[in-house]
Each structure stands twice: as C-alpha cells, then as structure tokens.
Amino acid sequence: MFADNGYKTYNLHPKYTAQLEFLRNLEHDFDGSIDFWTDPNILGRSVDIMIPPHLQSSLEDLFRQHGIDYSIGLEDVQDAIEKAPSTAAVFDYNKYNTFDNIVTWMTDFASANSDIVTEFNVGVTFEGRNIKGIKIGENQGSSKKAVYYEGGIHAREWISPATVINIARSLVDDYRTGNADVKEMLETFDYYIVPVLNADGYAHTYANGGDRLWRKNRNSDVPGRCTGVDLNRNWPYQWEAANGVSDNSCGITYRGPTSGSELEIQAITNFLVDEQREWVGFIDFHAYSQLVLSPWSYSKVASLPADSDVMVDAGTKAATALKAVYNTEYTVGPSARTLYAASGCSEDWGYAVLGAQYSYVVELRPTGDPPGFLLPEDEIEPSGIETYELVKSFGLTYLGR
C-alpha cells in the first residue's frame, strides 16, 4: 500500500485559465510524485489530487499563492482503504470481486447459459494471466455484426469491471424474460465482453502487499526504475502524438516505450482484428467523472471524425436513458474537446482501426472525490442498473432505431 499513512486527497477549484495551466504544469513537474485522480482541463470542474505527506505543506502554499480554492477530500487515504468493506470471498454481483473470482464467474455463466454465451481467451498478460471474455449472442457467427465492451483497463477503477459484469447479466436476463429489444439485439449482434483487460494490475490492487490505487499494468521490464505502463496510453493509433502522456516510467500516464508495446494491448488488438467481424460498437468503461467520450482523444485541434456528430447524438441519447433511472447526469462530447487530449487511447483505436462507427470511453460514477476510486459497494447495483440503460440505448442505435 502506501509507505506512510497520511496521504490526502485535495479537491481543487480552479476559476481561471491561468490556474488550470498552473495545475497542468504541476502535473508535469511532479510526475510520479503526486497522483491526479481527475485532470486539470475544465473550468468549473473539481480537480482531485492525491498528495503524499512530505509535499502537502509546500503544495498548499502554492495553491494559496495562485489563488486556487481547495478542500480536503480524504483526510487519510490509507485509512479510507482499510475501512472499506473487504471483498467477497465468493463471487457476488453486488460486491467487488477478485480477478480469479471473475474468471470463475465467466466460466460458470457461460456454462449456465450455453445457448447464448460462450467463453473466449484474448491472450496472456506480462505476469502470465489469461485475459478472458464472454460472447453473448443468439446463433453466434462471423456473419453477424459485433460489439466490443471492456472494463478494468485501469486497475484501481473497480466499479468498471463490476458494472460490466452486471451489464452482461442483465443482457442475458432480459433475453430470457423475452424483452423484445434485447432479443433483437442478440439476434443481430454478438456482444464481446472483457470485464478486466488489465488482469495483472487489477490482481495487484487486491494482493497482500499490493496497492489498491495502482493504475498501470505490471510490466517490470520498461526502461527506467518503475513498474508499469498505462494501457490506455498504449493503443497503436496516434501514440506518437504524445499528448496527455508521460515518458517517465514512474508517471501514472506512462505511455510505454513504443506504440502497442504491451502484451495486453497486443492481445486485445490482435484478437479483435483477427475475429474479422463488422464492428459497430466499442465501449471502454472507466471511472470516474460521469462522461461519455467519443473520438478524438489524441488532439483538441485535429478535425473531428466524419461520424462525430452521429456519435455525440447517440451518446446524448444514451446518457438521457441512463439519467432517467436515478437522475445521474453524464456529460457527452468528443474526448479531447470535452476533457483533455490524450494519445494512444482506446476509443480512437476502436473507431480508426477497428472501424466501429460508435466508439467511446464511458467514465462511470462518481462525479468526484470523495469517494473517487473508493466507491462503496452499495453503489455497484445502481451503477449497473443505470449503465445498462445506456447500453440498451446504444443497442437501439446500432439497430438503426
């Protein structure tokens, strides 16, 4: 976990562009020393930062010097982690589950629903874990169009795999109960679902001596003194743009030594391309901030994709369907222009390389810190329920409805 108790999270409230610019420079200057949970890119949006004890006083002085209002989010992050409920001993849809329990669930789920669910293997991670997924669809085959959904590319974002798993369950449950829309979706499309792409990193967040707030993979062969690559800066499309990334192996957004260098990214990109399907939908589920983000991510100034308006319209319709459940508000728009420019990201690859007309990153609950990445387990069920409505809305869009 942490070397010291006493790590805090700070909620900063920049009001001016110059303050945002200062925070961006701070992110660069302290790369690997402080952890931006949300990025400094939008005026009026809180910027959440985790700061170690030895930097807190000096950074508080800097915030005051630059006129940036701040408050404390978590007074002691390690204490908050230790007070969180322990994970389920056996698989539970409404608990956070270990990687091994998720793998077992996929096998059991496919076996129990073998008429419409099959299990598949994507590839092997740096530490030798198999990246597994399930495919949901009626009369599965290469003649059908396909959809790809993934979770857990960033290890600490536990609500992502939990929500993706509940989406898979809901698709099957609605099919069984005769939901006409879902039946048509599964007749028309095969849904490929990978709950945890970053298997090593996710397992590390659960391990004794691990780190609950680990983000990257566990590649220890990278140049430099630190472990891990940010897998959502390593996709082989516009990696060279080098926006919103770090070239410091200790940085949480370290993009890796080369484009597509990481085994996990090689595995999923090769798998999806080799399937030779007509891909219509691609969603990479993250946390947190409640956003639906379409390409481009790699640049704020590049011309938007030809399908940008279509994607934003579909995302807005899906966010409206989600909001109707619990009044949870999501912001929708092109990623770099809505949030920040970041190259080597999944939604850009899904659109430009895989050819999915509807390609997104979806940032799940909550809006900010606290609780940030430490979302309580009682949020799993509502997250799954509301996000399933988003998924169904996208399904209707794929159907042309």
Short mmCIF file of C-alpha atoms in Angstrom, two decimals:
data_model
loop_
_atom_site.label_atom_id
_atom_site.label_comp_id
_atom_site.label_asym_id
_atom_site.label_seq_id
_atom_site.Cartn_x
_atom_site.Cartn_y
_atom_site.Cartn_z
CA MET A 1 0.00 0.00 0.00
CA PHE A 2 1.47 3.39 0.95
CA ALA A 3 4.79 3.95 2.65
CA ASP A 4 3.06 6.24 5.13
CA ASN A 5 -0.41 6.75 6.40
CA GLY A 6 -1.29 10.34 5.80
CA TYR A 7 -1.71 10.57 2.03
CA LYS A 8 -4.55 13.02 1.44
CA THR A 9 -6.73 13.88 -1.49
CA TYR A 10 -7.31 17.53 -2.30
CA ASN A 11 -10.27 18.92 -4.23
CA LEU A 12 -9.07 21.99 -6.14
CA HIS A 13 -11.44 24.51 -7.69
CA PRO A 14 -9.71 26.48 -10.46
CA LYS A 15 -11.71 29.51 -11.63
CA TYR A 16 -9.34 30.89 -14.27
CA THR A 17 -7.46 29.52 -17.26
CA ALA A 18 -4.13 30.52 -15.70
CA GLN A 19 -4.93 28.35 -12.69
CA LEU A 20 -5.64 25.39 -14.94
CA GLU A 21 -2.35 25.97 -16.71
CA PHE A 22 -0.53 26.07 -13.38
CA LEU A 23 -2.08 22.74 -12.38
CA ARG A 24 -1.15 21.19 -15.74
CA ASN A 25 2.44 22.27 -15.19
CA LEU A 26 2.28 20.91 -11.66
CA GLU A 27 1.16 17.55 -13.04
CA HIS A 28 4.23 17.55 -15.29
CA ASP A 29 6.69 18.87 -12.71
CA PHE A 30 5.65 16.36 -10.04
CA ASP A 31 5.10 13.44 -12.43
CA GLY A 32 5.29 10.24 -10.40
CA SER A 33 5.16 12.07 -7.04
CA ILE A 34 1.56 13.26 -6.90
CA ASP A 35 -1.44 11.48 -8.38
CA PHE A 36 -4.07 13.43 -10.30
CA TRP A 37 -7.31 11.49 -9.88
CA THR A 38 -9.00 13.92 -12.27
CA ASP A 39 -7.21 16.13 -14.75
CA PRO A 40 -6.98 19.94 -14.76
CA ASN A 41 -8.71 20.75 -18.01
CA ILE A 42 -12.19 22.16 -17.44
CA LEU A 43 -13.04 25.36 -15.60
CA GLY A 44 -15.72 24.74 -13.01
CA ARG A 45 -14.82 21.07 -12.62
CA SER A 46 -13.08 19.96 -9.44
CA VAL A 47 -9.52 18.67 -9.83
CA ASP A 48 -8.80 15.81 -7.42
CA ILE A 49 -5.18 15.12 -6.44
CA MET A 50 -3.65 12.63 -4.03
CA ILE A 51 -0.59 14.10 -2.32
CA PRO A 52 1.97 12.36 -0.08
CA PRO A 53 2.63 13.77 3.40
CA HIS A 54 6.03 15.32 2.62
CA LEU A 55 4.60 17.52 -0.17
CA GLN A 56 1.33 18.62 1.41
CA SER A 57 2.52 21.79 3.15
CA SER A 58 4.53 23.12 0.21
CA LEU A 59 1.76 22.40 -2.29
CA GLU A 60 -0.86 24.02 -0.06
CA ASP A 61 1.33 27.13 -0.09
CA LEU A 62 1.47 27.01 -3.90
CA PHE A 63 -2.31 26.64 -4.15
CA ARG A 64 -2.77 29.70 -1.96
CA GLN A 65 -0.17 31.69 -3.91
CA HIS A 66 -2.08 31.01 -7.12
CA GLY A 67 -5.44 31.81 -5.55
CA ILE A 68 -6.80 28.28 -6.02
CA ASP A 69 -9.54 27.34 -3.58
CA TYR A 70 -9.17 23.84 -2.19
CA SER A 71 -10.66 21.49 0.34
CA ILE A 72 -9.60 18.12 1.72
CA GLY A 73 -11.33 15.16 0.16
CA LEU A 74 -9.96 12.17 2.08
CA GLU A 75 -8.04 13.08 5.22
CA ASP A 76 -6.13 9.79 5.17
CA VAL A 77 -6.39 7.68 2.02
CA GLN A 78 -4.85 4.59 3.56
CA ASP A 79 -7.28 4.76 6.46
CA ALA A 80 -10.19 5.03 4.00
CA ILE A 81 -8.93 1.96 2.14
CA GLU A 82 -8.60 -0.05 5.33
CA LYS A 83 -12.12 0.92 6.46
CA ALA A 84 -13.67 -0.12 3.14
CA PRO A 85 -15.55 -3.44 3.18
CA SER A 86 -13.46 -6.48 2.37
CA THR A 87 -14.08 -8.08 -1.00
CA ALA A 88 -16.40 -11.02 -1.43
CA ALA A 89 -14.96 -14.45 -0.60
CA VAL A 90 -17.09 -15.91 -3.37
CA PHE A 91 -18.47 -14.17 -6.42
CA ASP A 92 -21.25 -11.67 -5.74
CA TYR A 93 -22.81 -9.32 -8.29
CA ASN A 94 -23.10 -6.57 -5.69
CA LYS A 95 -19.58 -6.86 -4.31
CA TYR A 96 -16.13 -6.10 -5.66
CA ASN A 97 -14.69 -9.42 -6.82
CA THR A 98 -11.13 -10.65 -7.20
CA PHE A 99 -9.78 -11.40 -10.66
CA ASP A 100 -9.84 -15.15 -10.00
CA ASN A 101 -13.47 -14.99 -8.88
CA ILE A 102 -14.38 -13.03 -12.02
CA VAL A 103 -12.71 -15.66 -14.21
CA THR A 104 -14.62 -18.41 -12.40
CA TRP A 105 -17.85 -16.45 -12.84
CA MET A 106 -17.29 -16.18 -16.60
CA THR A 107 -16.85 -19.95 -16.90
CA ASP A 108 -19.93 -20.66 -14.76
CA PHE A 109 -22.01 -18.01 -16.51
CA ALA A 110 -21.16 -19.37 -19.95
CA SER A 111 -21.89 -22.93 -18.83
CA ALA A 112 -25.27 -21.97 -17.33
CA ASN A 113 -26.27 -20.05 -20.49
CA SER A 114 -24.52 -22.10 -23.15
CA ASP A 115 -27.18 -21.47 -25.78
CA ILE A 116 -26.26 -17.77 -26.00
CA VAL A 117 -22.99 -17.32 -24.03
CA THR A 118 -19.54 -18.62 -24.90
CA GLU A 119 -16.20 -18.01 -23.23
CA PHE A 120 -13.10 -16.86 -25.12
CA ASN A 121 -9.43 -16.21 -24.37
CA VAL A 122 -7.86 -12.97 -25.57
CA GLY A 123 -4.22 -13.64 -24.67
CA VAL A 124 -1.73 -13.63 -21.83
CA THR A 125 -0.51 -10.80 -19.61
CA PHE A 126 3.03 -9.89 -18.56
CA GLU A 127 2.64 -11.97 -15.37
CA GLY A 128 1.10 -14.89 -17.24
CA ARG A 129 -2.60 -14.45 -16.52
CA ASN A 130 -5.13 -15.31 -19.19
CA ILE A 131 -7.30 -12.40 -20.30
CA LYS A 132 -10.77 -13.90 -20.60
CA GLY A 133 -14.04 -12.72 -22.02
CA ILE A 134 -17.56 -13.84 -22.81
CA LYS A 135 -19.51 -13.53 -26.03
CA ILE A 136 -23.28 -13.08 -25.81
CA GLY A 137 -25.49 -13.59 -28.84
CA GLU A 138 -28.02 -15.83 -30.48
CA ASN A 139 -26.64 -18.13 -33.22
CA GLN A 140 -23.16 -16.67 -32.86
CA GLY A 141 -21.09 -16.48 -36.02
CA SER A 142 -18.97 -14.39 -38.35
CA SER A 143 -21.96 -13.34 -40.45
CA LYS A 144 -23.29 -11.23 -37.58
CA LYS A 145 -22.16 -7.71 -36.73
CA ALA A 146 -20.36 -7.36 -33.41
CA VAL A 147 -19.96 -5.09 -30.39
CA TYR A 148 -16.99 -4.92 -28.00
CA TYR A 149 -17.21 -3.75 -24.38
CA GLU A 150 -14.35 -3.84 -21.87
CA GLY A 151 -13.64 -2.88 -18.29
CA GLY A 152 -10.71 -2.77 -15.94
CA ILE A 153 -8.04 -1.29 -18.20
CA HIS A 154 -7.06 0.89 -15.23
CA ALA A 155 -6.61 -1.39 -12.25
CA ARG A 156 -7.94 0.83 -9.46
CA GLU A 157 -11.25 1.58 -11.19
CA TRP A 158 -13.10 -1.29 -9.50
CA ILE A 159 -16.56 -0.05 -10.41
CA SER A 160 -15.74 -0.65 -14.08
CA PRO A 161 -15.48 -4.48 -14.03
CA ALA A 162 -18.36 -4.65 -11.54
CA THR A 163 -20.60 -2.64 -13.86
CA VAL A 164 -19.57 -4.53 -17.00
CA ILE A 165 -20.39 -7.83 -15.28
CA ASN A 166 -23.83 -6.57 -14.31
CA ILE A 167 -24.44 -5.41 -17.89
CA ALA A 168 -23.67 -8.93 -19.13
CA ARG A 169 -26.05 -10.45 -16.60
CA SER A 170 -28.81 -8.01 -17.50
CA LEU A 171 -28.49 -8.72 -21.22
CA VAL A 172 -28.98 -12.43 -20.58
CA ASP A 173 -31.76 -11.92 -18.01
CA ASP A 174 -33.71 -9.66 -20.38
CA TYR A 175 -33.24 -12.11 -23.22
CA ARG A 176 -34.60 -14.91 -21.02
CA THR A 177 -37.64 -12.88 -19.98
CA GLY A 178 -38.49 -12.03 -23.58
CA ASN A 179 -37.52 -8.37 -23.78
CA ALA A 180 -38.16 -7.68 -27.46
CA ASP A 181 -35.45 -5.04 -27.87
CA VAL A 182 -32.75 -7.15 -26.23
CA LYS A 183 -33.81 -10.22 -28.17
CA GLU A 184 -33.41 -8.29 -31.42
CA MET A 185 -30.00 -7.01 -30.27
CA LEU A 186 -28.73 -10.51 -29.51
CA GLU A 187 -30.22 -11.87 -32.74
CA THR A 188 -28.43 -9.16 -34.72
CA PHE A 189 -25.15 -8.67 -32.84
CA ASP A 190 -22.62 -10.71 -30.91
CA TYR A 191 -21.53 -8.83 -27.78
CA TYR A 192 -17.87 -9.46 -26.88
CA ILE A 193 -17.32 -8.51 -23.24
CA VAL A 194 -13.97 -8.45 -21.39
CA PRO A 195 -14.58 -7.44 -17.75
CA VAL A 196 -10.90 -6.99 -16.84
CA LEU A 197 -8.36 -6.22 -19.55
CA ASN A 198 -5.59 -5.24 -17.12
CA ALA A 199 -5.62 -8.53 -15.25
CA ASP A 200 -2.21 -8.14 -13.58
CA GLY A 201 -2.85 -4.61 -12.38
CA TYR A 202 -6.31 -5.49 -11.10
CA ALA A 203 -4.96 -8.52 -9.21
CA HIS A 204 -2.27 -6.27 -7.71
CA THR A 205 -4.93 -3.99 -6.22
CA TYR A 206 -6.22 -6.99 -4.23
CA ALA A 207 -2.90 -8.58 -3.30
CA ASN A 208 -1.34 -8.61 0.15
CA GLY A 209 1.40 -6.03 -0.17
CA GLY A 210 -0.25 -4.66 -3.29
CA ASP A 211 -1.63 -1.19 -3.94
CA ARG A 212 -5.38 -0.52 -4.01
CA LEU A 213 -4.77 2.60 -6.10
CA TRP A 214 -2.49 1.03 -8.73
CA ARG A 215 -3.44 2.14 -12.26
CA LYS A 216 -1.00 0.66 -14.78
CA ASN A 217 -0.13 -2.87 -15.85
CA ARG A 218 2.67 -4.75 -14.09
CA ASN A 219 5.37 -4.76 -16.78
CA SER A 220 8.65 -4.59 -14.87
CA ASP A 221 10.82 -4.60 -18.00
CA VAL A 222 10.13 -1.00 -19.00
CA PRO A 223 13.04 1.48 -19.22
CA GLY A 224 13.60 3.37 -16.00
CA ARG A 225 13.26 2.48 -12.36
CA CYS A 226 9.49 1.98 -12.04
CA THR A 227 6.97 -0.68 -12.99
CA GLY A 228 4.04 -0.49 -15.33
CA VAL A 229 2.57 1.15 -18.41
CA ASP A 230 -0.74 3.00 -18.65
CA LEU A 231 -2.56 0.68 -21.04
CA ASN A 232 -4.91 3.45 -22.11
CA ARG A 233 -1.98 5.42 -23.47
CA ASN A 234 -0.53 2.45 -25.38
CA TRP A 235 -3.11 1.65 -28.09
CA PRO A 236 -1.47 1.70 -31.52
CA TYR A 237 -3.19 4.72 -33.00
CA GLN A 238 -1.75 8.24 -32.77
CA TRP A 239 0.52 7.07 -29.94
CA GLU A 240 3.20 9.30 -31.44
CA ALA A 241 1.10 12.42 -30.81
CA ALA A 242 2.34 12.24 -27.19
CA ASN A 243 -0.45 14.34 -25.71
CA GLY A 244 -1.63 13.79 -22.13
CA VAL A 245 1.03 11.17 -21.52
CA SER A 246 4.22 10.70 -19.57
CA ASP A 247 7.56 9.39 -20.81
CA ASN A 248 8.62 8.83 -17.21
CA SER A 249 8.14 5.20 -16.20
CA CYS A 250 7.16 6.39 -12.70
CA GLY A 251 4.32 8.52 -14.09
CA ILE A 252 0.78 7.17 -13.89
CA THR A 253 0.20 8.02 -17.57
CA TYR A 254 3.46 6.46 -18.79
CA ARG A 255 2.71 5.52 -22.39
CA GLY A 256 5.28 2.75 -22.73
CA PRO A 257 8.47 2.54 -24.79
CA THR A 258 6.71 2.07 -28.15
CA SER A 259 3.25 2.12 -29.67
CA GLY A 260 1.35 -1.04 -28.74
CA SER A 261 4.31 -2.35 -26.76
CA GLU A 262 2.27 -4.01 -24.01
CA LEU A 263 1.19 -7.63 -24.12
CA GLU A 264 -2.34 -6.79 -23.02
CA ILE A 265 -2.79 -4.25 -25.84
CA GLN A 266 -1.21 -6.58 -28.38
CA ALA A 267 -3.52 -9.36 -27.23
CA ILE A 268 -6.78 -7.40 -27.48
CA THR A 269 -5.99 -5.57 -30.72
CA ASN A 270 -4.85 -8.76 -32.44
CA PHE A 271 -7.84 -10.68 -31.13
CA LEU A 272 -10.41 -8.14 -32.29
CA VAL A 273 -8.85 -7.69 -35.72
CA ASP A 274 -8.42 -11.44 -36.20
CA GLU A 275 -12.12 -12.01 -35.47
CA GLN A 276 -12.82 -10.35 -38.86
CA ARG A 277 -16.19 -9.03 -37.81
CA GLU A 278 -18.06 -5.91 -38.81
CA TRP A 279 -17.75 -3.98 -35.57
CA VAL A 280 -20.47 -1.44 -34.88
CA GLY A 281 -19.90 -0.60 -31.20
CA PHE A 282 -16.87 -0.20 -28.93
CA ILE A 283 -17.01 1.00 -25.31
CA ASP A 284 -14.17 1.10 -22.80
CA PHE A 285 -15.68 1.58 -19.31
CA HIS A 286 -13.67 3.65 -16.81
CA ALA A 287 -14.12 5.62 -13.61
CA TYR A 288 -14.69 8.26 -12.66
CA SER A 289 -16.41 11.55 -13.70
CA GLN A 290 -19.69 10.55 -15.41
CA LEU A 291 -18.76 11.18 -19.02
CA VAL A 292 -19.50 9.70 -22.45
CA LEU A 293 -16.49 10.49 -24.64
CA SER A 294 -16.15 9.93 -28.38
CA PRO A 295 -13.08 10.39 -30.63
CA TRP A 296 -10.83 12.12 -30.99
CA SER A 297 -8.86 11.76 -27.79
CA TYR A 298 -5.39 12.35 -29.23
CA SER A 299 -5.85 16.03 -30.17
CA LYS A 300 -8.04 19.02 -29.44
CA VAL A 301 -7.19 20.67 -32.75
CA ALA A 302 -7.46 17.77 -35.20
CA SER A 303 -10.56 17.76 -37.39
CA LEU A 304 -13.25 15.66 -35.77
CA PRO A 305 -14.12 12.27 -37.29
CA ALA A 306 -16.70 12.15 -40.07
CA ASP A 307 -19.08 10.35 -37.68
CA SER A 308 -18.52 12.71 -34.75
CA ASP A 309 -21.97 14.30 -34.77
CA VAL A 310 -23.59 10.89 -35.07
CA MET A 311 -21.57 9.58 -32.14
CA VAL A 312 -22.33 12.59 -29.96
CA ASP A 313 -26.03 12.36 -30.77
CA ALA A 314 -26.09 8.65 -29.92
CA GLY A 315 -24.12 9.30 -26.74
CA THR A 316 -26.52 12.04 -25.71
CA LYS A 317 -29.49 9.74 -26.26
CA ALA A 318 -27.79 7.03 -24.21
CA ALA A 319 -26.91 9.44 -21.40
CA THR A 320 -30.54 10.57 -21.31
CA ALA A 321 -31.68 6.95 -20.94
CA LEU A 322 -29.19 6.48 -18.09
CA LYS A 323 -30.33 9.66 -16.36
CA ALA A 324 -33.95 8.54 -16.41
CA VAL A 325 -33.17 5.85 -13.80
CA TYR A 326 -31.64 7.78 -10.87
CA ASN A 327 -31.21 11.27 -12.34
CA THR A 328 -27.45 10.70 -12.72
CA GLU A 329 -26.06 13.40 -15.01
CA TYR A 330 -23.45 12.50 -17.65
CA THR A 331 -21.59 14.94 -19.91
CA VAL A 332 -21.21 13.93 -23.57
CA GLY A 333 -18.77 15.05 -26.25
CA PRO A 334 -15.56 14.43 -28.18
CA SER A 335 -12.94 13.33 -25.69
CA ALA A 336 -10.15 15.87 -26.17
CA ARG A 337 -12.54 18.82 -26.51
CA THR A 338 -14.67 17.76 -23.56
CA LEU A 339 -11.98 16.55 -21.18
CA TYR A 340 -8.33 16.63 -22.32
CA ALA A 341 -6.10 15.45 -25.14
CA ALA A 342 -4.58 12.02 -24.54
CA SER A 343 -2.95 9.93 -27.23
CA GLY A 344 -2.79 6.17 -27.60
CA CYS A 345 -6.33 5.78 -26.24
CA SER A 346 -8.89 3.06 -26.80
CA GLU A 347 -11.81 4.97 -28.35
CA ASP A 348 -9.58 6.39 -31.09
CA TRP A 349 -8.29 2.93 -31.98
CA GLY A 350 -11.79 1.46 -31.86
CA TYR A 351 -13.01 3.99 -34.38
CA ALA A 352 -10.00 4.49 -36.67
CA VAL A 353 -8.52 0.99 -36.76
CA LEU A 354 -11.28 -1.42 -35.77
CA GLY A 355 -13.85 0.57 -37.72
CA ALA A 356 -16.57 0.76 -35.06
CA GLN A 357 -18.81 3.68 -36.01
CA TYR A 358 -19.86 4.12 -32.38
CA SER A 359 -16.69 4.15 -30.26
CA TYR A 360 -16.48 5.60 -26.76
CA VAL A 361 -14.85 5.80 -23.39
CA VAL A 362 -17.52 5.92 -20.68
CA GLU A 363 -16.43 7.29 -17.30
CA LEU A 364 -18.74 5.87 -14.63
CA ARG A 365 -19.74 7.09 -11.17
CA PRO A 366 -18.96 9.17 -9.14
CA THR A 367 -18.50 12.79 -10.17
CA GLY A 368 -15.62 13.40 -7.78
CA ASP A 369 -13.69 12.69 -4.61
CA PRO A 370 -14.67 11.58 -2.09
CA PRO A 371 -15.21 8.76 -2.76
CA GLY A 372 -13.33 8.89 -6.08
CA PHE A 373 -11.91 5.46 -6.84
CA LEU A 374 -13.05 4.15 -3.45
CA LEU A 375 -16.71 3.94 -4.45
CA PRO A 376 -18.71 2.00 -1.81
CA GLU A 377 -20.14 -1.38 -2.74
CA ASP A 378 -23.69 -0.13 -2.32
CA GLU A 379 -23.11 1.90 -5.50
CA ILE A 380 -22.47 -1.22 -7.61
CA GLU A 381 -26.10 -2.18 -8.13
CA PRO A 382 -27.34 1.30 -9.14
CA SER A 383 -24.32 1.78 -11.39
CA GLY A 384 -25.10 -1.49 -13.14
CA ILE A 385 -28.81 -0.70 -13.48
CA GLU A 386 -28.38 2.79 -14.91
CA THR A 387 -25.46 1.90 -17.17
CA TYR A 388 -27.43 -1.00 -18.59
CA GLU A 389 -29.98 1.56 -19.81
CA LEU A 390 -27.14 3.36 -21.59
CA VAL A 391 -26.10 0.06 -23.18
CA LYS A 392 -29.64 -0.70 -24.32
CA SER A 393 -29.92 2.75 -25.85
CA PHE A 394 -26.72 2.17 -27.79
CA GLY A 395 -28.10 -1.20 -28.86
CA LEU A 396 -31.13 0.51 -30.37
CA THR A 397 -28.79 2.95 -32.13
CA TYR A 398 -26.82 0.02 -33.58
CA LEU A 399 -30.13 -1.33 -34.86
CA GLY A 400 -30.88 1.98 -36.55
CA ARG A 401 -33.69 2.86 -34.19
#
